[in-house]
PDB file of C-alpha atoms in Angstrom:
ATOM      1  CA  GLN K   1     -44.306  77.008  60.975  1.00 79.00           C
ATOM      2  CA  VAL K   2     -42.894  73.637  60.209  1.00 87.00           C
ATOM      3  CA  GLN K   3     -39.456  72.129  60.820  1.00 92.00           C
ATOM      4  CA  LEU K   4     -38.550  69.230  58.188  1.00 94.00           C
ATOM      5  CA  VAL K   5     -35.617  66.416  59.954  1.00 95.00           C
ATOM      6  CA  GLU K   6     -34.343  63.761  57.030  1.00 96.00           C
ATOM      7  CA  PHE K   7     -32.762  60.598  58.027  1.00 95.00           C
ATOM      8  CA  GLY K   8     -32.177  57.116  56.857  1.00 97.00           C
ATOM      9  CA  GLY K   9     -29.521  58.614  54.012  1.00 96.00           C
ATOM     10  CA  GLY K  10     -25.492  56.676  54.114  1.00 97.00           C
ATOM     11  CA  LEU K  11     -23.965  54.465  51.538  1.00 98.00           C
ATOM     12  CA  VAL K  12     -25.212  51.584  49.175  1.00 98.00           C
ATOM     13  CA  GLN K  13     -23.798  49.457  46.602  1.00 98.00           C
ATOM     14  CA  ALA K  14     -25.708  49.887  43.377  1.00 98.00           C
ATOM     15  CA  GLY K  15     -28.887  47.754  43.453  1.00 98.00           C
ATOM     16  CA  GLY K  16     -29.470  47.979  46.834  1.00 98.00           C
ATOM     17  CA  SER K  17     -32.063  50.046  49.283  1.00 98.00           C
ATOM     18  CA  LEU K  18     -32.759  52.517  51.441  1.00 98.00           C
ATOM     19  CA  ARG K  19     -35.448  53.917  53.532  1.00 98.00           C
ATOM     20  CA  LEU K  20     -35.340  57.830  54.116  1.00 98.00           C
ATOM     21  CA  SER K  21     -37.473  59.561  56.568  1.00 98.00           C
ATOM     22  CA  CYS K  22     -38.802  62.896  57.116  1.00 96.00           C
ATOM     23  CA  ALA K  23     -40.012  64.010  60.578  1.00 92.00           C
ATOM     24  CA  THR K  24     -41.579  66.420  61.891  1.00 85.00           C
ATOM     25  CA  SER K  25     -39.728  68.492  64.546  1.00 74.00           C
ATOM     26  CA  GLU K  26     -42.275  71.053  65.104  1.00 72.00           C
ATOM     27  CA  GLY K  27     -44.987  71.811  63.827  1.00 74.00           C
ATOM     28  CA  ASP K  28     -47.501  69.335  62.610  1.00 76.00           C
ATOM     29  CA  SER K  29     -47.015  68.641  59.078  1.00 72.00           C
ATOM     30  CA  SER K  30     -49.905  66.191  58.478  1.00 75.00           C
ATOM     31  CA  HIS K  31     -51.712  68.849  56.776  1.00 86.00           C
ATOM     32  CA  TYR K  32     -49.346  69.882  54.026  1.00 92.00           C
ATOM     33  CA  THR K  33     -48.339  68.374  51.018  1.00 95.00           C
ATOM     34  CA  MET K  34     -44.955  66.700  51.106  1.00 96.00           C
ATOM     35  CA  ALA K  35     -42.025  65.983  48.969  1.00 98.00           C
ATOM     36  CA  TRP K  36     -38.556  64.940  47.958  1.00 98.00           C
ATOM     37  CA  PHE K  37     -36.008  66.435  46.351  1.00 98.00           C
ATOM     38  CA  ARG K  38     -32.385  66.057  45.701  1.00 98.00           C
ATOM     39  CA  ARG K  39     -29.448  68.032  43.856  1.00 98.00           C
ATOM     40  CA  ALA K  40     -25.972  65.970  43.114  1.00 97.00           C
ATOM     41  CA  PRO K  41     -23.421  67.665  42.909  1.00 92.00           C
ATOM     42  CA  GLY K  42     -22.798  70.156  40.275  1.00 94.00           C
ATOM     43  CA  LYS K  43     -26.410  69.924  38.910  1.00 96.00           C
ATOM     44  CA  GLU K  44     -29.686  71.817  40.034  1.00 97.00           C
ATOM     45  CA  ARG K  45     -31.921  71.032  42.399  1.00 97.00           C
ATOM     46  CA  GLU K  46     -34.196  68.215  41.155  1.00 97.00           C
ATOM     47  CA  PHE K  47     -37.666  66.780  42.618  1.00 98.00           C
ATOM     48  CA  VAL K  48     -38.268  63.657  43.020  1.00 98.00           C
ATOM     49  CA  ALA K  49     -41.943  62.128  44.433  1.00 98.00           C
ATOM     50  CA  VAL K  50     -44.294  63.746  46.377  1.00 98.00           C
ATOM     51  CA  ILE K  51     -47.960  63.019  48.635  1.00 97.00           C
ATOM     52  CA  THR K  52     -50.253  65.483  49.579  1.00 95.00           C
ATOM     53  CA  TRP K  53     -51.520  65.341  53.266  1.00 89.00           C
ATOM     54  CA  GLY K  54     -54.310  62.812  53.159  1.00 87.00           C
ATOM     55  CA  GLY K  55     -51.790  59.644  51.358  1.00 86.00           C
ATOM     56  CA  ARG K  56     -54.064  59.379  48.889  1.00 90.00           C
ATOM     57  CA  ASP K  57     -51.996  61.023  45.889  1.00 94.00           C
ATOM     58  CA  SER K  58     -49.078  60.655  44.969  1.00 96.00           C
ATOM     59  CA  ALA K  59     -46.841  61.221  42.109  1.00 97.00           C
ATOM     60  CA  TYR K  60     -42.640  60.721  40.879  1.00 98.00           C
ATOM     61  CA  ALA K  61     -39.751  61.760  38.453  1.00 97.00           C
ATOM     62  CA  ASP K  62     -39.948  59.575  35.774  1.00 97.00           C
ATOM     63  CA  PHE K  63     -36.105  58.888  36.554  1.00 94.00           C
ATOM     64  CA  VAL K  64     -37.613  57.297  39.640  1.00 93.00           C
ATOM     65  CA  LYS K  65     -40.639  55.672  38.904  1.00 90.00           C
ATOM     66  CA  GLY K  66     -41.761  51.615  39.678  1.00 93.00           C
ATOM     67  CA  ARG K  67     -37.931  51.927  42.291  1.00 98.00           C
ATOM     68  CA  PHE K  68     -39.189  55.263  44.623  1.00 98.00           C
ATOM     69  CA  THR K  69     -42.391  54.675  46.813  1.00 98.00           C
ATOM     70  CA  ILE K  70     -43.475  57.514  49.147  1.00 98.00           C
ATOM     71  CA  SER K  71     -45.556  57.343  51.553  1.00 97.00           C
ATOM     72  CA  ARG K  72     -46.222  58.594  55.377  1.00 94.00           C
ATOM     73  CA  ASP K  73     -47.591  58.093  58.586  1.00 93.00           C
ATOM     74  CA  ASN K  74     -49.846  61.237  59.366  1.00 90.00           C
ATOM     75  CA  ALA K  75     -50.064  60.132  63.013  1.00 90.00           C
ATOM     76  CA  LYS K  76     -45.964  60.073  63.326  1.00 90.00           C
ATOM     77  CA  ASN K  77     -45.767  63.385  61.733  1.00 90.00           C
ATOM     78  CA  ALA K  78     -43.707  61.369  58.766  1.00 93.00           C
ATOM     79  CA  MET K  79     -42.838  60.123  55.840  1.00 95.00           C
ATOM     80  CA  TYR K  80     -41.181  58.151  53.663  1.00 97.00           C
ATOM     81  CA  LEU K  81     -39.073  57.618  50.485  1.00 98.00           C
ATOM     82  CA  GLN K  82     -38.158  53.832  50.397  1.00 98.00           C
ATOM     83  CA  MET K  83     -35.327  53.481  47.135  1.00 98.00           C
ATOM     84  CA  ASN K  84     -35.305  50.088  45.375  1.00 98.00           C
ATOM     85  CA  SER K  85     -32.713  49.410  42.533  1.00 98.00           C
ATOM     86  CA  LEU K  86     -30.637  52.285  43.385  1.00 98.00           C
ATOM     87  CA  LYS K  87     -28.261  53.722  40.679  1.00 97.00           C
ATOM     88  CA  PRO K  88     -25.127  55.615  40.979  1.00 97.00           C
ATOM     89  CA  GLU K  89     -26.915  58.491  39.491  1.00 96.00           C
ATOM     90  CA  ASP K  90     -29.135  58.734  42.497  1.00 97.00           C
ATOM     91  CA  SER K  91     -26.456  59.995  44.717  1.00 98.00           C
ATOM     92  CA  ALA K  92     -27.653  63.618  46.085  1.00 98.00           C
ATOM     93  CA  VAL K  93     -28.164  65.060  48.337  1.00 98.00           C
ATOM     94  CA  TYR K  94     -32.264  65.019  49.499  1.00 98.00           C
ATOM     95  CA  TYR K  95     -34.735  67.360  50.762  1.00 98.00           C
ATOM     96  CA  CYS K  96     -38.280  66.871  52.111  1.00 97.00           C
ATOM     97  CA  ALA K  97     -40.282  69.900  51.456  1.00 97.00           C
ATOM     98  CA  ALA K  98     -43.403  70.886  52.905  1.00 95.00           C
ATOM     99  CA  ARG K  99     -46.338  73.303  51.508  1.00 94.00           C
ATOM    100  CA  LEU K 100     -50.326  74.210  51.831  1.00 92.00           C
ATOM    101  CA  GLY K 101     -51.773  72.666  48.876  1.00 89.00           C
ATOM    102  CA  THR K 102     -51.832  70.467  46.362  1.00 92.00           C
ATOM    103  CA  ILE K 103     -48.778  68.345  44.127  1.00 95.00           C
ATOM    104  CA  SER K 104     -46.343  70.045  42.608  1.00 96.00           C
ATOM    105  CA  SER K 105     -43.566  69.148  41.733  1.00 97.00           C
ATOM    106  CA  VAL K 106     -41.978  72.930  41.544  1.00 97.00           C
ATOM    107  CA  GLY K 107     -39.548  73.231  44.209  1.00 96.00           C
ATOM    108  CA  SER K 108     -40.238  77.357  45.295  1.00 96.00           C
ATOM    109  CA  ALA K 109     -43.570  75.827  45.203  1.00 96.00           C
ATOM    110  CA  TYR K 110     -42.504  74.837  48.816  1.00 97.00           C
ATOM    111  CA  TYR K 111     -42.239  76.842  51.596  1.00 94.00           C
ATOM    112  CA  TYR K 112     -40.496  74.477  54.211  1.00 95.00           C
ATOM    113  CA  TRP K 113     -37.456  72.359  54.130  1.00 97.00           C
ATOM    114  CA  GLY K 114     -34.764  69.996  55.766  1.00 96.00           C
ATOM    115  CA  GLN K 115     -30.972  70.521  55.786  1.00 96.00           C
ATOM    116  CA  GLY K 116     -31.240  67.272  53.702  1.00 97.00           C
ATOM    117  CA  THR K 117     -29.036  64.096  53.799  1.00 98.00           C
ATOM    118  CA  GLN K 118     -26.691  62.129  52.186  1.00 98.00           C
ATOM    119  CA  VAL K 119     -27.474  59.176  49.729  1.00 98.00           C
ATOM    120  CA  THR K 120     -24.109  57.727  47.819  1.00 98.00           C
ATOM    121  CA  VAL K 121     -24.415  55.037  45.784  1.00 98.00           C
ATOM    122  CA  SER K 122     -21.424  53.413  44.228  1.00 97.00           C
ATOM    123  CA  SER K 123     -21.147  51.151  41.558  1.00 93.00           C
TER     124      SER K 123
END
């Protein structure tokens, strides 16, 4: 059993940066593949980025490539999403998720989810 908690959301101007953190409040997430998803109002949940348990492999949605960077620190049971050059269309609730197994961009493949953190980018 793993419980995930996201931190770091907030309000930022377009072009600015935020760093999201996902902490494991219970359990050990170090052997899980972990990912970020987001959901904007009125839209479906969408994949943002994923990283394997060892941190060697990662993948990104096309719309964040070159702007967002996913990383993790297993010693701290934490995962991060550095978001640069933010755009108003990046505004959403961001969720971290964990699964055993390989990289997946499909939300239903993830077993554990955090409650989300709101990111709002003003124009």
